mmCIF file of C-alpha atoms in Angstrom:
data_model
loop_
_atom_site.group_PDB
_atom_site.id
_atom_site.type_symbol
_atom_site.label_atom_id
_atom_site.label_comp_id
_atom_site.label_asym_id
_atom_site.label_seq_id
_atom_site.Cartn_x
_atom_site.Cartn_y
_atom_site.Cartn_z
ATOM 1 C CA MET A 17 102.279 109.523 61.298
ATOM 2 C CA ALA A 18 103.136 105.837 61.623
ATOM 3 C CA GLN A 19 104.703 104.293 58.570
ATOM 4 C CA GLN A 20 104.185 100.781 57.275
ATOM 5 C CA HIS A 21 107.197 98.487 57.113
ATOM 6 C CA LEU A 22 107.828 94.995 55.940
ATOM 7 C CA ASP A 23 107.121 92.379 58.578
ATOM 8 C CA PRO A 24 110.500 91.491 60.128
ATOM 9 C CA THR A 25 109.311 87.883 60.546
ATOM 10 C CA ASP A 26 108.874 87.567 56.767
ATOM 11 C CA PRO A 27 111.041 84.593 55.671
ATOM 12 C CA THR A 28 111.690 86.303 52.319
ATOM 13 C CA ALA A 29 113.333 89.293 54.014
ATOM 14 C CA GLY A 30 117.086 89.651 54.356
ATOM 15 C CA ALA A 31 118.791 86.926 56.352
ATOM 16 C CA VAL A 32 119.417 87.538 60.047
ATOM 17 C CA THR A 33 122.204 85.426 61.521
ATOM 18 C CA ALA A 34 123.176 84.189 64.953
ATOM 19 C CA ASP A 35 125.255 87.342 65.426
ATOM 20 C CA ALA A 36 122.049 89.343 65.780
ATOM 21 C CA LEU A 37 120.775 87.008 68.511
ATOM 22 C CA ALA A 38 124.128 87.104 70.303
ATOM 23 C CA GLY A 39 124.183 90.905 70.216
ATOM 24 C CA TYR A 40 120.615 91.126 71.527
ATOM 25 C CA LEU A 41 121.311 88.711 74.394
ATOM 26 C CA ARG A 42 124.490 90.557 75.362
ATOM 27 C CA ALA A 43 122.610 93.855 75.392
ATOM 28 C CA GLN A 44 119.844 92.444 77.593
ATOM 29 C CA ALA A 45 122.383 90.843 79.924
ATOM 30 C CA THR A 46 124.142 94.194 80.251
ATOM 31 C CA GLU A 47 120.811 95.859 81.078
ATOM 32 C CA PHE A 48 120.165 93.166 83.690
ATOM 33 C CA LEU A 49 123.518 93.761 85.380
ATOM 34 C CA ARG A 50 123.045 97.542 85.290
ATOM 35 C CA ALA A 51 119.600 97.222 86.883
ATOM 36 C CA LEU A 52 120.993 94.855 89.511
ATOM 37 C CA ARG A 53 123.681 97.362 90.451
ATOM 38 C CA GLN A 54 121.095 100.165 90.737
ATOM 39 C CA HIS A 55 118.853 97.901 92.769
ATOM 40 C CA ARG A 56 121.634 97.197 95.282
ATOM 41 C CA GLU A 57 122.731 100.841 95.442
ATOM 42 C CA ASN A 58 119.183 101.893 96.345
ATOM 43 C CA GLY A 59 118.764 99.337 99.097
ATOM 44 C CA GLY A 60 116.508 96.879 97.287
ATOM 45 C CA ALA A 61 112.814 96.925 96.475
ATOM 46 C CA ALA A 62 111.418 97.686 99.896
ATOM 47 C CA ALA A 63 107.719 98.197 100.435
ATOM 48 C CA GLY A 64 107.180 101.883 99.824
ATOM 49 C CA GLY A 65 110.798 102.094 98.633
ATOM 50 C CA SER A 66 112.312 104.773 96.468
ATOM 51 C CA GLU A 67 111.281 105.267 92.886
ATOM 52 C CA ALA A 68 114.801 104.316 91.796
ATOM 53 C CA SER A 69 114.653 100.930 93.539
ATOM 54 C CA VAL A 70 111.215 100.184 92.102
ATOM 55 C CA GLY A 71 112.410 101.153 88.623
ATOM 56 C CA ALA A 72 115.493 98.959 89.010
ATOM 57 C CA ALA A 73 113.354 95.967 89.995
ATOM 58 C CA ARG A 74 111.136 96.603 86.965
ATOM 59 C CA ALA A 75 114.205 96.745 84.706
ATOM 60 C CA LEU A 76 115.436 93.448 86.173
ATOM 61 C CA ARG A 77 112.133 91.783 85.310
ATOM 62 C CA ARG A 78 112.093 93.314 81.835
ATOM 63 C CA SER A 79 115.559 92.047 80.954
ATOM 64 C CA ALA A 80 114.912 88.624 82.483
ATOM 65 C CA ARG A 81 111.723 88.238 80.428
ATOM 66 C CA ARG A 82 113.463 89.135 77.179
ATOM 67 C CA ILE A 83 116.404 86.827 77.759
ATOM 68 C CA SER A 84 114.118 83.946 78.730
ATOM 69 C CA ALA A 85 111.842 84.528 75.732
ATOM 70 C CA SER A 86 114.786 84.628 73.319
ATOM 71 C CA LEU A 87 116.188 81.397 74.756
ATOM 72 C CA HIS A 88 112.793 79.798 74.151
ATOM 73 C CA THR A 89 112.159 81.070 70.628
ATOM 74 C CA PHE A 90 115.683 80.554 69.294
ATOM 75 C CA ARG A 91 116.530 77.309 71.109
ATOM 76 C CA PRO A 92 118.225 75.626 68.093
ATOM 77 C CA LEU A 93 120.935 78.314 68.017
ATOM 78 C CA LEU A 94 121.928 77.970 71.671
ATOM 79 C CA ASP A 95 123.712 75.418 73.774
ATOM 80 C CA PRO A 96 120.780 73.204 74.870
ATOM 81 C CA ASP A 97 122.059 72.277 78.339
ATOM 82 C CA TRP A 98 122.851 75.861 79.298
ATOM 83 C CA SER A 99 119.624 77.216 77.817
ATOM 84 C CA GLU A 100 117.323 74.697 79.512
ATOM 85 C CA ARG A 101 119.097 75.239 82.816
ATOM 86 C CA ILE A 102 118.863 79.035 82.967
ATOM 87 C CA ARG A 103 115.460 79.644 81.379
ATOM 88 C CA PRO A 104 113.371 78.310 84.310
ATOM 89 C CA GLU A 105 115.549 80.285 86.711
ATOM 90 C CA LEU A 106 114.845 83.516 84.854
ATOM 91 C CA ALA A 107 111.117 82.773 84.925
ATOM 92 C CA TRP A 108 111.339 82.160 88.675
ATOM 93 C CA LEU A 109 113.167 85.439 89.245
ATOM 94 C CA SER A 110 110.808 87.518 87.114
ATOM 95 C CA GLY A 111 107.721 86.019 88.734
ATOM 96 C CA THR A 112 109.050 86.448 92.271
ATOM 97 C CA LEU A 113 109.949 90.114 91.763
ATOM 98 C CA ALA A 114 106.588 90.873 90.145
ATOM 99 C CA LEU A 115 104.360 89.658 92.992
ATOM 100 C CA GLU A 116 104.755 92.589 95.378
ATOM 101 C CA HIS A 117 103.921 95.167 92.720
ATOM 102 C CA ALA A 118 100.998 93.025 91.496
ATOM 103 C CA TYR A 119 99.361 92.952 94.933
ATOM 104 C CA GLU A 120 99.845 96.696 95.378
ATOM 105 C CA ALA A 121 98.318 97.479 91.977
ATOM 106 C CA ARG A 122 95.454 95.041 92.590
ATOM 107 C CA LEU A 123 94.526 96.708 95.880
ATOM 108 C CA GLU A 124 94.602 100.158 94.303
ATOM 109 C CA ARG A 125 92.448 98.936 91.413
ATOM 110 C CA LEU A 126 89.824 97.399 93.704
ATOM 111 C CA LEU A 127 89.615 100.391 96.039
ATOM 112 C CA LEU A 128 89.192 102.752 93.088
ATOM 113 C CA ALA A 129 86.464 100.515 91.690
ATOM 114 C CA LEU A 130 84.668 100.476 95.053
ATOM 115 C CA HIS A 131 84.811 104.271 95.138
ATOM 116 C CA ARG A 132 83.438 104.500 91.602
ATOM 117 C CA LEU A 133 80.622 102.054 92.313
ATOM 118 C CA SER A 134 79.546 103.210 95.767
ATOM 119 C CA GLY A 135 80.458 106.871 95.941
ATOM 120 C CA ALA A 136 82.490 106.214 99.094
ATOM 121 C CA THR A 137 85.975 107.674 99.282
ATOM 122 C CA PHE A 138 89.046 105.503 99.818
ATOM 123 C CA PRO A 139 92.263 107.458 100.497
ATOM 124 C CA ALA A 140 95.396 106.465 98.633
ATOM 125 C CA GLN A 141 98.020 104.514 100.484
ATOM 126 C CA ALA A 142 100.206 106.839 102.517
ATOM 127 C CA GLY A 143 103.758 107.288 101.321
ATOM 128 C CA THR A 144 105.074 107.363 104.893
ATOM 129 C CA VAL A 145 104.232 105.213 107.862
ATOM 130 C CA ASP A 146 103.253 106.730 111.187
ATOM 131 C CA ALA A 147 104.899 104.905 114.062
ATOM 132 C CA SER A 148 101.689 105.217 116.086
ATOM 133 C CA ALA A 149 99.549 103.812 113.268
ATOM 134 C CA PRO A 150 98.107 100.298 113.461
ATOM 135 C CA ALA A 151 100.209 97.465 112.067
ATOM 136 C CA ALA A 152 99.986 96.924 108.312
ATOM 137 C CA GLY A 153 97.572 94.177 107.370
ATOM 138 C CA SER A 154 95.713 94.305 110.695
ATOM 139 C CA ARG A 155 91.982 94.852 111.084
ATOM 140 C CA ALA A 156 92.623 98.216 112.708
ATOM 141 C CA ALA A 157 94.834 99.338 109.822
ATOM 142 C CA GLY A 158 92.244 98.401 107.219
ATOM 143 C CA ALA A 159 89.431 100.104 109.096
ATOM 144 C CA ALA A 160 91.549 103.209 109.660
ATOM 145 C CA ARG A 161 92.464 103.512 105.978
ATOM 146 C CA VAL A 162 88.932 103.069 104.688
ATOM 147 C CA GLY A 163 87.143 104.832 107.524
ATOM 148 C CA ALA A 164 89.133 108.054 107.087
ATOM 149 C CA ALA A 165 87.024 108.927 104.042
ATOM 150 C CA ALA A 166 84.166 110.801 105.663
ATOM 151 C CA PRO A 167 86.152 113.618 107.288
ATOM 152 C CA ALA A 168 88.184 114.130 104.116
ATOM 153 C CA GLY A 169 85.050 114.398 102.016
ATOM 154 C CA ALA A 170 83.362 116.787 104.456
ATOM 155 C CA ALA A 171 86.414 119.035 104.555
ATOM 156 C CA SER A 172 86.385 119.367 100.788
ATOM 157 C CA GLY A 173 82.721 120.346 100.724
ATOM 158 C CA ASN A 174 81.794 117.131 98.940
ATOM 159 C CA PRO A 175 80.611 114.564 101.466
ATOM 160 C CA GLY A 176 80.216 111.988 98.728
ATOM 161 C CA THR A 177 76.595 111.167 99.613
ATOM 162 C CA PRO A 178 75.594 108.245 97.364
ATOM 163 C CA THR A 179 72.572 108.301 95.124
ATOM 164 C CA PRO A 180 69.565 106.254 96.360
ATOM 165 C CA ASP A 181 70.348 103.265 94.120
ATOM 166 C CA ARG A 182 73.819 103.059 95.652
ATOM 167 C CA GLY A 183 72.573 102.966 99.235
ATOM 168 C CA ASN A 184 72.808 99.229 99.787
ATOM 169 C CA LEU A 185 76.260 99.105 98.219
ATOM 170 C CA THR A 186 77.625 101.999 100.270
ATOM 171 C CA VAL A 187 76.654 100.292 103.518
ATOM 172 C CA GLY A 188 79.108 97.452 102.891
ATOM 173 C CA ALA A 189 81.687 99.252 100.752
ATOM 174 C CA ALA A 190 83.775 100.535 103.669
ATOM 175 C CA LYS A 191 84.019 97.127 105.322
ATOM 176 C CA ALA A 192 84.657 95.478 101.955
ATOM 177 C CA GLY A 193 87.492 97.920 101.326
ATOM 178 C CA ALA A 194 88.945 97.273 104.764
ATOM 179 C CA LEU A 195 88.776 93.508 104.199
ATOM 180 C CA LEU A 196 90.496 93.770 100.810
ATOM 181 C CA ASP A 197 93.103 96.109 102.270
ATOM 182 C CA ARG A 198 93.865 93.655 105.067
ATOM 183 C CA GLN A 199 94.120 90.604 102.802
ATOM 184 C CA LEU A 200 96.102 92.179 99.963
ATOM 185 C CA THR A 201 98.429 94.142 102.240
ATOM 186 C CA LEU A 202 99.274 90.913 104.045
ATOM 187 C CA ALA A 203 99.876 89.187 100.693
ATOM 188 C CA ARG A 204 102.059 92.069 99.556
ATOM 189 C CA THR A 205 104.115 91.942 102.755
ATOM 190 C CA ARG A 206 104.685 88.225 102.298
ATOM 191 C CA ALA A 207 105.640 88.747 98.645
ATOM 192 C CA HIS A 208 108.121 91.421 99.721
ATOM 193 C CA SER A 209 109.725 89.041 102.212
ATOM 194 C CA THR A 210 109.881 86.328 99.567
ATOM 195 C CA ALA A 211 111.569 88.721 97.115
ATOM 196 C CA LEU A 212 114.163 89.751 99.690
ATOM 197 C CA GLN A 213 114.925 86.123 100.474
ATOM 198 C CA ALA A 214 115.187 85.311 96.779
ATOM 199 C CA LEU A 215 117.597 88.175 96.074
ATOM 200 C CA GLY A 216 119.854 87.020 98.897
ATOM 201 C CA SER A 217 119.769 83.343 97.979
ATOM 202 C CA SER A 218 122.481 81.266 96.346
ATOM 203 C CA ARG A 219 119.945 80.483 93.624
ATOM 204 C CA PHE A 220 119.765 84.134 92.597
ATOM 205 C CA HIS A 221 123.548 84.558 92.752
ATOM 206 C CA ALA A 222 123.888 81.608 90.380
ATOM 207 C CA VAL A 223 121.478 83.313 87.962
ATOM 208 C CA ALA A 224 123.426 86.597 88.209
ATOM 209 C CA ASP A 225 126.685 84.765 87.532
ATOM 210 C CA ASN A 226 125.210 83.164 84.416
ATOM 211 C CA ILE A 227 123.968 86.540 83.188
ATOM 212 C CA ALA A 228 127.407 88.063 83.801
ATOM 213 C CA VAL A 229 128.926 85.382 81.583
ATOM 214 C CA LEU A 230 126.211 85.969 78.979
ATOM 215 C CA ALA A 231 127.089 89.666 78.822
ATOM 216 C CA SER A 232 130.494 88.777 77.397
ATOM 217 C CA GLU A 233 130.007 85.391 75.731
ATOM 218 C CA VAL A 234 126.832 83.828 74.339
ATOM 219 C CA PRO A 235 126.942 79.991 74.382
ATOM 220 C CA LEU A 236 125.828 79.255 70.817
ATOM 221 C CA SER A 237 125.427 75.755 69.435
ATOM 222 C CA PRO A 238 128.001 74.424 66.907
ATOM 223 C CA THR A 239 125.446 74.766 64.078
ATOM 224 C CA ALA A 240 124.192 78.235 65.052
ATOM 225 C CA THR A 241 125.868 79.992 62.124
ATOM 226 C CA THR A 242 123.923 77.846 59.635
ATOM 227 C CA ILE A 243 120.458 78.428 61.158
ATOM 228 C CA PRO A 244 118.532 81.536 60.030
ATOM 229 C CA LEU A 245 116.427 83.390 62.598
ATOM 230 C CA HIS A 246 113.447 84.285 60.405
ATOM 231 C CA PRO A 247 111.814 80.818 60.344
ATOM 232 C CA LEU A 248 112.030 80.533 64.133
ATOM 233 C CA ALA A 249 110.476 83.974 64.612
ATOM 234 C CA ALA A 250 107.790 83.093 62.056
ATOM 235 C CA ALA A 251 107.007 79.923 64.021
ATOM 236 C CA ALA A 252 106.450 82.039 67.140
ATOM 237 C CA GLU A 253 104.056 84.239 65.177
ATOM 238 C CA ASP A 254 102.220 81.178 63.859
ATOM 239 C CA ARG A 255 101.722 79.870 67.395
ATOM 240 C CA LEU A 256 100.276 83.233 68.368
ATOM 241 C CA ARG A 257 97.896 83.325 65.398
ATOM 242 C CA ASP A 258 96.726 79.771 66.095
ATOM 243 C CA ALA A 259 96.009 80.667 69.717
ATOM 244 C CA VAL A 260 94.141 83.839 68.746
ATOM 245 C CA SER A 261 92.067 81.937 66.172
ATOM 246 C CA ALA A 262 90.876 79.646 68.985
ATOM 247 C CA LEU A 263 89.581 82.601 71.026
ATOM 248 C CA PRO A 264 85.847 83.441 70.899
ATOM 249 C CA LEU A 265 86.456 86.835 69.275
ATOM 250 C CA VAL A 266 82.925 86.931 67.859
ATOM 251 C CA THR A 267 81.482 87.002 71.369
ATOM 252 C CA ALA A 268 84.257 89.084 72.886
ATOM 253 C CA GLY A 269 82.102 92.204 72.686
ATOM 254 C CA HIS A 270 79.388 90.923 74.997
ATOM 255 C CA PRO A 271 79.220 93.323 77.944
ATOM 256 C CA TYR A 272 78.234 90.728 80.534
ATOM 257 C CA ASN A 273 79.447 87.165 80.844
ATOM 258 C CA ALA A 274 77.086 85.342 83.182
ATOM 259 C CA GLU A 275 79.024 82.075 83.027
ATOM 260 C CA ALA A 276 82.222 83.634 84.364
ATOM 261 C CA LEU A 277 80.281 85.642 86.966
ATOM 262 C CA ILE A 278 78.537 82.569 88.373
ATOM 263 C CA HIS A 279 81.782 80.610 88.487
ATOM 264 C CA GLY A 280 83.593 83.430 90.288
ATOM 265 C CA LEU A 281 81.020 83.522 93.094
ATOM 266 C CA SER A 282 80.823 79.737 93.454
ATOM 267 C CA PRO A 283 82.616 77.878 96.274
ATOM 268 C CA ASP A 284 85.232 76.709 93.748
ATOM 269 C CA PRO A 285 88.285 79.022 94.166
ATOM 270 C CA SER A 286 89.984 77.890 90.939
ATOM 271 C CA PRO A 287 90.243 80.410 88.059
ATOM 272 C CA HIS A 288 87.580 80.264 85.412
ATOM 273 C CA PRO A 289 88.734 78.048 82.524
ATOM 274 C CA GLN A 290 87.717 80.604 79.906
ATOM 275 C CA ASP A 291 90.401 83.030 81.138
ATOM 276 C CA ALA A 292 93.298 80.610 80.575
ATOM 277 C CA PRO A 293 93.347 80.827 76.735
ATOM 278 C CA TRP A 294 93.515 84.625 76.944
ATOM 279 C CA HIS A 295 96.402 84.491 79.402
ATOM 280 C CA GLN A 296 98.177 82.072 77.059
ATOM 281 C CA VAL A 297 97.714 84.470 74.129
ATOM 282 C CA ARG A 298 99.247 87.211 76.248
ATOM 283 C CA LEU A 299 102.370 85.100 76.806
ATOM 284 C CA LEU A 300 102.598 84.123 73.122
ATOM 285 C CA LEU A 301 102.202 87.766 72.124
ATOM 286 C CA ARG A 302 105.196 88.646 74.270
ATOM 287 C CA LEU A 303 107.278 85.889 72.667
ATOM 288 C CA HIS A 304 106.348 87.188 69.215
ATOM 289 C CA ARG A 305 107.106 90.798 70.148
ATOM 290 C CA TYR A 306 110.502 89.932 71.637
ATOM 291 C CA ALA A 307 111.360 87.831 68.568
ATOM 292 C CA ARG A 308 110.699 90.901 66.423
ATOM 293 C CA GLU A 309 113.038 92.898 68.650
ATOM 294 C CA VAL A 310 115.809 90.382 67.978
ATOM 295 C CA LEU A 311 115.314 90.588 64.222
ATOM 296 C CA ARG A 312 115.196 94.385 64.187
ATOM 297 C CA ASN A 313 117.745 94.962 66.954
ATOM 298 C CA GLY A 314 115.041 96.444 69.175
ATOM 299 C CA ASP A 315 114.230 99.419 66.916
ATOM 300 C CA CYS A 316 110.908 98.203 65.503
ATOM 301 C CA VAL A 317 107.698 99.148 67.321
ATOM 302 C CA ASP A 318 104.478 97.573 66.066
ATOM 303 C CA VAL A 319 101.538 99.728 67.139
ATOM 304 C CA ARG A 320 99.089 96.845 66.856
ATOM 305 C CA LEU A 321 101.197 94.571 69.065
ATOM 306 C CA LEU A 322 101.533 97.298 71.678
ATOM 307 C CA THR A 323 97.784 97.979 71.686
ATOM 308 C CA THR A 324 96.799 94.330 71.869
ATOM 309 C CA GLY A 325 99.409 93.735 74.577
ATOM 310 C CA GLU A 326 97.970 96.559 76.678
ATOM 311 C CA ALA A 327 94.467 95.124 76.262
ATOM 312 C CA LEU A 328 95.638 91.700 77.415
ATOM 313 C CA ASP A 329 97.436 93.270 80.386
ATOM 314 C CA ARG A 330 94.154 94.935 81.388
ATOM 315 C CA HIS A 331 92.408 91.583 80.904
ATOM 316 C CA ARG A 332 94.822 89.848 83.274
ATOM 317 C CA ASP A 333 94.617 92.619 85.870
ATOM 318 C CA ALA A 334 90.812 92.641 85.842
ATOM 319 C CA SER A 335 90.624 88.844 85.972
ATOM 320 C CA GLU A 336 92.952 88.673 88.973
ATOM 321 C CA ALA A 337 91.130 91.547 90.685
ATOM 322 C CA ALA A 338 87.799 89.764 90.219
ATOM 323 C CA ALA A 339 89.315 86.621 91.714
ATOM 324 C CA ALA A 340 90.559 88.642 94.711
ATOM 325 C CA ALA A 341 87.088 90.103 95.266
ATOM 326 C CA ALA A 342 85.530 86.638 95.053
ATOM 327 C CA GLN A 343 88.115 85.245 97.479
ATOM 328 C CA ALA A 344 87.348 88.040 99.947
ATOM 329 C CA ALA A 345 83.629 87.287 99.626
ATOM 330 C CA ARG A 346 84.327 83.713 100.760
ATOM 331 C CA THR A 347 85.692 84.988 104.082
ATOM 332 C CA PRO A 348 83.680 83.320 106.890
ATOM 333 C CA ARG A 349 81.261 85.339 109.021
ATOM 334 C CA ILE A 350 81.328 88.583 107.050
ATOM 335 C CA ALA A 351 78.250 90.820 107.106
ATOM 336 C CA PRO A 352 75.695 90.426 104.286
ATOM 337 C CA ALA A 353 76.242 94.049 103.224
ATOM 338 C CA THR A 354 79.978 93.404 102.912
ATOM 339 C CA ALA A 355 79.395 90.274 100.858
ATOM 340 C CA TYR A 356 76.981 92.205 98.637
ATOM 341 C CA ALA A 357 79.540 94.956 97.999
ATOM 342 C CA LEU A 358 82.189 92.370 97.129
ATOM 343 C CA GLY A 359 79.762 90.626 94.769
ATOM 344 C CA VAL A 360 79.074 93.882 92.938
ATOM 345 C CA LEU A 361 82.805 94.565 92.805
ATOM 346 C CA HIS A 362 83.419 91.100 91.349
ATOM 347 C CA ALA A 363 80.777 91.660 88.670
ATOM 348 C CA ASP A 364 82.332 95.036 87.824
ATOM 349 C CA GLN A 365 85.760 93.495 87.327
ATOM 350 C CA ARG A 366 84.339 90.702 85.173
ATOM 351 C CA HIS A 367 82.757 93.472 83.083
ATOM 352 C CA GLU A 368 86.246 94.979 82.757
ATOM 353 C CA VAL A 369 87.474 91.575 81.573
ATOM 354 C CA GLU A 370 84.891 91.592 78.784
ATOM 355 C CA ALA A 371 85.766 95.181 77.867
ATOM 356 C CA ALA A 372 89.449 94.235 77.579
ATOM 357 C CA ARG A 373 88.565 91.279 75.345
ATOM 358 C CA PHE A 374 86.557 93.554 73.088
ATOM 359 C CA ALA A 375 89.451 96.046 72.930
ATOM 360 C CA PHE A 376 91.799 93.205 71.977
ATOM 361 C CA GLN A 377 89.408 92.073 69.251
ATOM 362 C CA GLN A 378 89.230 95.582 67.788
ATOM 363 C CA ALA A 379 93.000 96.075 67.879
ATOM 364 C CA TRP A 380 93.897 92.626 66.541
ATOM 365 C CA GLN A 381 91.747 93.018 63.448
ATOM 366 C CA LYS A 382 93.496 96.233 62.434
ATOM 367 C CA GLU A 383 96.231 96.194 59.825
ATOM 368 C CA THR A 384 99.739 95.856 61.177
ATOM 369 C CA VAL A 385 101.471 99.242 61.394
ATOM 370 C CA SER A 386 105.059 99.657 62.555
ATOM 371 C CA THR A 387 107.126 102.665 63.537
ATOM 372 C CA ALA A 388 110.892 102.777 63.477
#
């Protein structure tokens, strides 16, 4: 059973000095360098690469996020010039490495949703590539991937015949899936190329050199030893609470948000403004969680923060998936049945957005429980 602990951001708790921050940053820098070595030994994060290379890229992003967040939260303890110079570079690296995986996960999410909504079957992406297969991202490749469903279903004795109320959706689901596959596979390929270029650039090597220095020596400010960490961590928590208090938590349980749905299907491709505050809360929640790790040397796990973080991750994924469906629906000269299927898919993902907001509301209002 989880046990309750004192909040590590409590200013009345025992003092935590700059040594704790320095030790945390050195540990994260060491993790970064270890992940970088594994990444190089496994040939980099290639599309469809080994599990080891994908895990190494994920570890790189994880360490970069924690270092960047700590530099932001505990700015007064660090050399300002060095901190302001490296923090944007870490954000650039983490964001660049995350894009390829994000497009892959988004495609899988949308194809699974189409299958759930229409009854059509969409095979998972193949782990190996046939040399005679159509080129990735082409119209033929998308049609081949989505169109292979019928024989597979017949062979299993379950042809996947849709119910009558799904008939109109099923007509366009296959073409909608092929269109999404073509667009997101192309985006993923471009993100992969961008990541490879970034990892071979002088910009990345400069970041790696800075992290190597950080692993042995943390550039603290002259007054770092006189500044306690608790008030800075408490300030990060206050910013999170202020942002959460501005969210419409009372209406977060509504199962259908017509305003966001209408905006998503409008000609305006910009994200809906009501999503931005939730994305900001997700970032502030990460800053608060990483600040707690610094204070507790990484051995404090808050169940509520983990649950709310997972809900906000689902919110972001569903929001971006809905935007991808809406963008596909704006493709010129697509069939009405395809546009209809994409519209239903967009509405489904906006429903998932509302469900994630409700889950966040339920988790946030629970009492804080920590495990150590």
